[in-house]
C-alpha atoms as an extended CHARMM CRD file, in Angstrom:
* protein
*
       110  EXT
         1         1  UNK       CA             -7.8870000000       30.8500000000      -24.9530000000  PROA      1               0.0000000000
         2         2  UNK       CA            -10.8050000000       28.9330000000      -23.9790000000  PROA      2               0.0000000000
         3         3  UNK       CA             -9.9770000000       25.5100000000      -24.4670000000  PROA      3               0.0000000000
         4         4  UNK       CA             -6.2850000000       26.7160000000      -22.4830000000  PROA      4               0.0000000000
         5         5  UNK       CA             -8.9970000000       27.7720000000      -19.6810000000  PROA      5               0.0000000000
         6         6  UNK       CA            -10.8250000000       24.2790000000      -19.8970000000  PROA      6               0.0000000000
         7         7  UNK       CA             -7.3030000000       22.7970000000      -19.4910000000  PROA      7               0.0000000000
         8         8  UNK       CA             -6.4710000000       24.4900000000      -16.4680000000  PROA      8               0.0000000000
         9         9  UNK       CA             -9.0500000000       23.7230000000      -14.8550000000  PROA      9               0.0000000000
        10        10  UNK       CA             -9.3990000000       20.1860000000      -15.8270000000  PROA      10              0.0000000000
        11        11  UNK       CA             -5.6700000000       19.9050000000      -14.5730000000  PROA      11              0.0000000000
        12        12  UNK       CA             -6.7080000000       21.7140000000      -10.5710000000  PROA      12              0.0000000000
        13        13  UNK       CA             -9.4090000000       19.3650000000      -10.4570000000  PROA      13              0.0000000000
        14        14  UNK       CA             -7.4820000000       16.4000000000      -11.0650000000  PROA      14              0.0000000000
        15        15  UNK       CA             -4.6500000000       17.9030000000       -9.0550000000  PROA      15              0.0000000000
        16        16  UNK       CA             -7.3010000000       18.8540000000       -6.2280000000  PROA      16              0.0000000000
        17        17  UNK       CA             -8.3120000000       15.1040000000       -6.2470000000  PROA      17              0.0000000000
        18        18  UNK       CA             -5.2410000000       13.2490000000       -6.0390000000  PROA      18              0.0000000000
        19        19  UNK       CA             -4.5380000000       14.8360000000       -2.6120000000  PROA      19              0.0000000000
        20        20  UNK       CA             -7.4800000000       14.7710000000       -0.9720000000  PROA      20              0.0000000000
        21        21  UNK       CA             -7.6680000000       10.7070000000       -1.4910000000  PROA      21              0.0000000000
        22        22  UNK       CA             -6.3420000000        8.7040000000        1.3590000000  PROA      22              0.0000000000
        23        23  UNK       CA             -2.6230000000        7.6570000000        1.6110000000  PROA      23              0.0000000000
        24        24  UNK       CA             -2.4750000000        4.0950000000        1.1330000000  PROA      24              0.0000000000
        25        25  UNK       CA              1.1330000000        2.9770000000        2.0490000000  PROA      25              0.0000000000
        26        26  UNK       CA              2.8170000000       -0.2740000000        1.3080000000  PROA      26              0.0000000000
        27        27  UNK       CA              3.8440000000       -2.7070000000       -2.3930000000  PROA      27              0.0000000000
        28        28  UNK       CA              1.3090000000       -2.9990000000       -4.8830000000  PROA      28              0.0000000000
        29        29  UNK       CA             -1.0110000000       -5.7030000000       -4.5790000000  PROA      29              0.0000000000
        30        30  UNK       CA             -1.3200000000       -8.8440000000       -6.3460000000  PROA      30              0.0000000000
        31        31  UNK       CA             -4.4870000000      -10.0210000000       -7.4660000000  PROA      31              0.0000000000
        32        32  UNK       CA             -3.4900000000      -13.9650000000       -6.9090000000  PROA      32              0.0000000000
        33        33  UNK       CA             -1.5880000000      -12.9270000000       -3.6870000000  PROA      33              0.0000000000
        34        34  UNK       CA             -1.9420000000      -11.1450000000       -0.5810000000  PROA      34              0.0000000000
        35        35  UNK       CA             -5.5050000000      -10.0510000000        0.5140000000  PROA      35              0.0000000000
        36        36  UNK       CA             -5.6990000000       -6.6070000000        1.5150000000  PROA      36              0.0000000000
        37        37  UNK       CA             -9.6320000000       -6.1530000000        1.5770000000  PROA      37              0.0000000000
        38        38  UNK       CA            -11.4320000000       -5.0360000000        4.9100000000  PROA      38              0.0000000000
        39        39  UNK       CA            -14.3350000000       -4.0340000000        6.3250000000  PROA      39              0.0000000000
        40        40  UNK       CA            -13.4080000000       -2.4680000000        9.5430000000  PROA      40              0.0000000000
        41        41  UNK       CA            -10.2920000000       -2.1500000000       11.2430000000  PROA      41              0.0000000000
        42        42  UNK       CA            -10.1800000000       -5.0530000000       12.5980000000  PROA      42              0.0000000000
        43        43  UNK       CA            -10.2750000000       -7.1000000000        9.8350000000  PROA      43              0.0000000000
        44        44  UNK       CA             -6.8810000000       -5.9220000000        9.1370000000  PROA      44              0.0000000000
        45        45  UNK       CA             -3.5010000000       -7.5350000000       10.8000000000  PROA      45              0.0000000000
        46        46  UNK       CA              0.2520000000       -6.5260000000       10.0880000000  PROA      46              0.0000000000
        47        47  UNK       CA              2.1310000000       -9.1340000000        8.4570000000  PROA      47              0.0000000000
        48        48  UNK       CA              5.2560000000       -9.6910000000        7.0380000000  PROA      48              0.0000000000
        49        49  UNK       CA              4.6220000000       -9.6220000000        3.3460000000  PROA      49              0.0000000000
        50        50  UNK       CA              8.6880000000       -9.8200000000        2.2640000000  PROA      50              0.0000000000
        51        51  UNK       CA             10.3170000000       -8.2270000000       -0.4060000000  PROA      51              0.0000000000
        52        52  UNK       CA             13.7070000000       -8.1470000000       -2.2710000000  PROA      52              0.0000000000
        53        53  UNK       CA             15.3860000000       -6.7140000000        1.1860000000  PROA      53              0.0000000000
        54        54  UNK       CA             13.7160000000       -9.4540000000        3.5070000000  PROA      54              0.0000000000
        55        55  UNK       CA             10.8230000000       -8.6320000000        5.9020000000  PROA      55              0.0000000000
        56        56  UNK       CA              8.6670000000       -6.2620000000        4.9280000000  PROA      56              0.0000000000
        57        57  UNK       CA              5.4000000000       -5.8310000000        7.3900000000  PROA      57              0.0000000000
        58        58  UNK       CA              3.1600000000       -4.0120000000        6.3970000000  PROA      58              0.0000000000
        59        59  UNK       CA             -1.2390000000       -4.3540000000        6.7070000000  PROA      59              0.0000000000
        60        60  UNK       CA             -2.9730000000       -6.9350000000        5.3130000000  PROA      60              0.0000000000
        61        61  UNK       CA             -6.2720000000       -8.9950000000        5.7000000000  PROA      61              0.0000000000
        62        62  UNK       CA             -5.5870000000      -10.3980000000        9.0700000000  PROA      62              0.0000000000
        63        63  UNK       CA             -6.5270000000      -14.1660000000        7.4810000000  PROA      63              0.0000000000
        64        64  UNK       CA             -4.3150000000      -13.5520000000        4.4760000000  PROA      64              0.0000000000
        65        65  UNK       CA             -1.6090000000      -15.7720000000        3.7850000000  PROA      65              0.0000000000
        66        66  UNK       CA              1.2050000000      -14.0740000000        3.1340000000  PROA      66              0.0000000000
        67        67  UNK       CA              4.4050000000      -15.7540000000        1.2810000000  PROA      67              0.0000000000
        68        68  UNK       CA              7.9940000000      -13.7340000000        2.1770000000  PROA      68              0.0000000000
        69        69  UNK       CA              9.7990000000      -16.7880000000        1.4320000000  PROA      69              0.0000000000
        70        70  UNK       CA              8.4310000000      -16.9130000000       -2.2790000000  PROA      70              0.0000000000
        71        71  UNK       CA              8.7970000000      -13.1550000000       -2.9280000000  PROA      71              0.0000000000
        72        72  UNK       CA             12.6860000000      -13.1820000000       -1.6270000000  PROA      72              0.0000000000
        73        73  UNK       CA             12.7100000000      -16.6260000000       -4.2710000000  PROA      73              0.0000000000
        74        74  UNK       CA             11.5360000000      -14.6300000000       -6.7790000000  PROA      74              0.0000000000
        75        75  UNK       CA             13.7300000000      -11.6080000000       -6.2020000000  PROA      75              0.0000000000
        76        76  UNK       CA             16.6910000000      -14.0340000000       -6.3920000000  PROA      76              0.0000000000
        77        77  UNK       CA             15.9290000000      -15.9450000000       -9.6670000000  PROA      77              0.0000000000
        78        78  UNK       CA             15.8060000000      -12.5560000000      -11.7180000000  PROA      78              0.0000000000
        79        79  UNK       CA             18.1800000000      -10.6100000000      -10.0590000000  PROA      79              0.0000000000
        80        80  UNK       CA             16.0970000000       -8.1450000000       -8.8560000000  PROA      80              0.0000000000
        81        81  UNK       CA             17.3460000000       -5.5420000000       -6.4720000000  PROA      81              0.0000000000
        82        82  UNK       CA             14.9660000000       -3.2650000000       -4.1310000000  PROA      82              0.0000000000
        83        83  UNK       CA             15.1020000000       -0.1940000000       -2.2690000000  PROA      83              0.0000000000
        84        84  UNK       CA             15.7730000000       -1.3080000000        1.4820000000  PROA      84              0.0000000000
        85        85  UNK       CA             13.6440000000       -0.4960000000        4.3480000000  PROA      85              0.0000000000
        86        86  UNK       CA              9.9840000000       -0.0970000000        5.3990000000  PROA      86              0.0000000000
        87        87  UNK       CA              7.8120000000        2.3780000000        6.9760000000  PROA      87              0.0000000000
        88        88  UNK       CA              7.4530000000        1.6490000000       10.7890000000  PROA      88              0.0000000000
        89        89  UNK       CA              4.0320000000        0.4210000000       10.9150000000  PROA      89              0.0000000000
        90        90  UNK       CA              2.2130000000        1.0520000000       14.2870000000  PROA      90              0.0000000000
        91        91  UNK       CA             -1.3780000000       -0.5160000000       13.2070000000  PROA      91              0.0000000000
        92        92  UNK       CA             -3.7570000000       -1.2420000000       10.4850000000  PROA      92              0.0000000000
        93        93  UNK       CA             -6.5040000000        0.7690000000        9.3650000000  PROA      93              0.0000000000
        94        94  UNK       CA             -9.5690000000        0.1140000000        6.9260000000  PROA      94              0.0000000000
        95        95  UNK       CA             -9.6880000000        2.8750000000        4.1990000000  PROA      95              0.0000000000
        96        96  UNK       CA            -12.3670000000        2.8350000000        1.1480000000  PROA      96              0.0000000000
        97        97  UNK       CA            -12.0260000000       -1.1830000000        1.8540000000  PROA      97              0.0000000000
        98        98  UNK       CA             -8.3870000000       -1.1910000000        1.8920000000  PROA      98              0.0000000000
        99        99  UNK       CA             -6.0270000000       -2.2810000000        4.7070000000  PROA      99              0.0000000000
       100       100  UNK       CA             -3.9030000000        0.5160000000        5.3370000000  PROA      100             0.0000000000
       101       101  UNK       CA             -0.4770000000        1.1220000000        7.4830000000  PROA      101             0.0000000000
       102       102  UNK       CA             -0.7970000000        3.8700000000       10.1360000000  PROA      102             0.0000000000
       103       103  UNK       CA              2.2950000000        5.5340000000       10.9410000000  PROA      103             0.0000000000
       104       104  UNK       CA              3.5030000000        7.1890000000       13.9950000000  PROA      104             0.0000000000
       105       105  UNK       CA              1.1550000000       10.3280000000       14.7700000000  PROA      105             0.0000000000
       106       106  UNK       CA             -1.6090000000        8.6560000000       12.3340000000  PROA      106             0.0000000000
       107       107  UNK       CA             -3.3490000000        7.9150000000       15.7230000000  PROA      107             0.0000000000
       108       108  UNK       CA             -2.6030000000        4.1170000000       15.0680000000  PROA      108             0.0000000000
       109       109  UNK       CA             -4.8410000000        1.9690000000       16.5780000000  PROA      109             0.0000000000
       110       110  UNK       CA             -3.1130000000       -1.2290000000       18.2950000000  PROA      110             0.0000000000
């Protein structure tokens, strides 16, 4: 019964901590790729990243380069299909060191 207790709780904390961090919208980053470090806000830009759709803006490192053209390349040579869309992005914020996409009624900052 003890070790079910230890469980539980082990499971609320993680629970507890995976809502409380900040919402960090947009594709996963690529190491080689786009550079979504910051220190402040305005270090941060919206750009169009791409993705198997077309355009895709979302925030980035405002001196990133970004490459659309190679992502939608890449999509076609292995026939990969993606969920269509994007978040309307109203500005960029810096999170934990992390450019991040505020939304409408984030309090985006312009």
């Amino acid at each position: 019964m003890r070790t079910f207790i230890v469980l539980l709780a082990l499971q609320l904390i993680a629970c507890a901590t995976a809502t409380s961090a900040p919402r960090l919208l947009g594709p996963p980053i690529k190491a080689d790729a786009v550079d979504y470090s910051c220190a402040t806000d305005a270090d941060c830009a919206i750009k169009d990243i791409g993705n198997c759709c077309g355009s895709y803006p979302t925030c980035v490192n405002q001196a990133s380069p970004t490459f659309p053209d190679k992502v939608r390349e890449e999509c076609a040579k292995n026939h990969t299909a993606g969920v269509c869309g994007h978040p309307d992005v109203k500005g960029c914020s810096c999170i934990e060191g992390r450019c991040s996409n505020v939304l409408e009624g984030d309090g985006a900052k312009h």
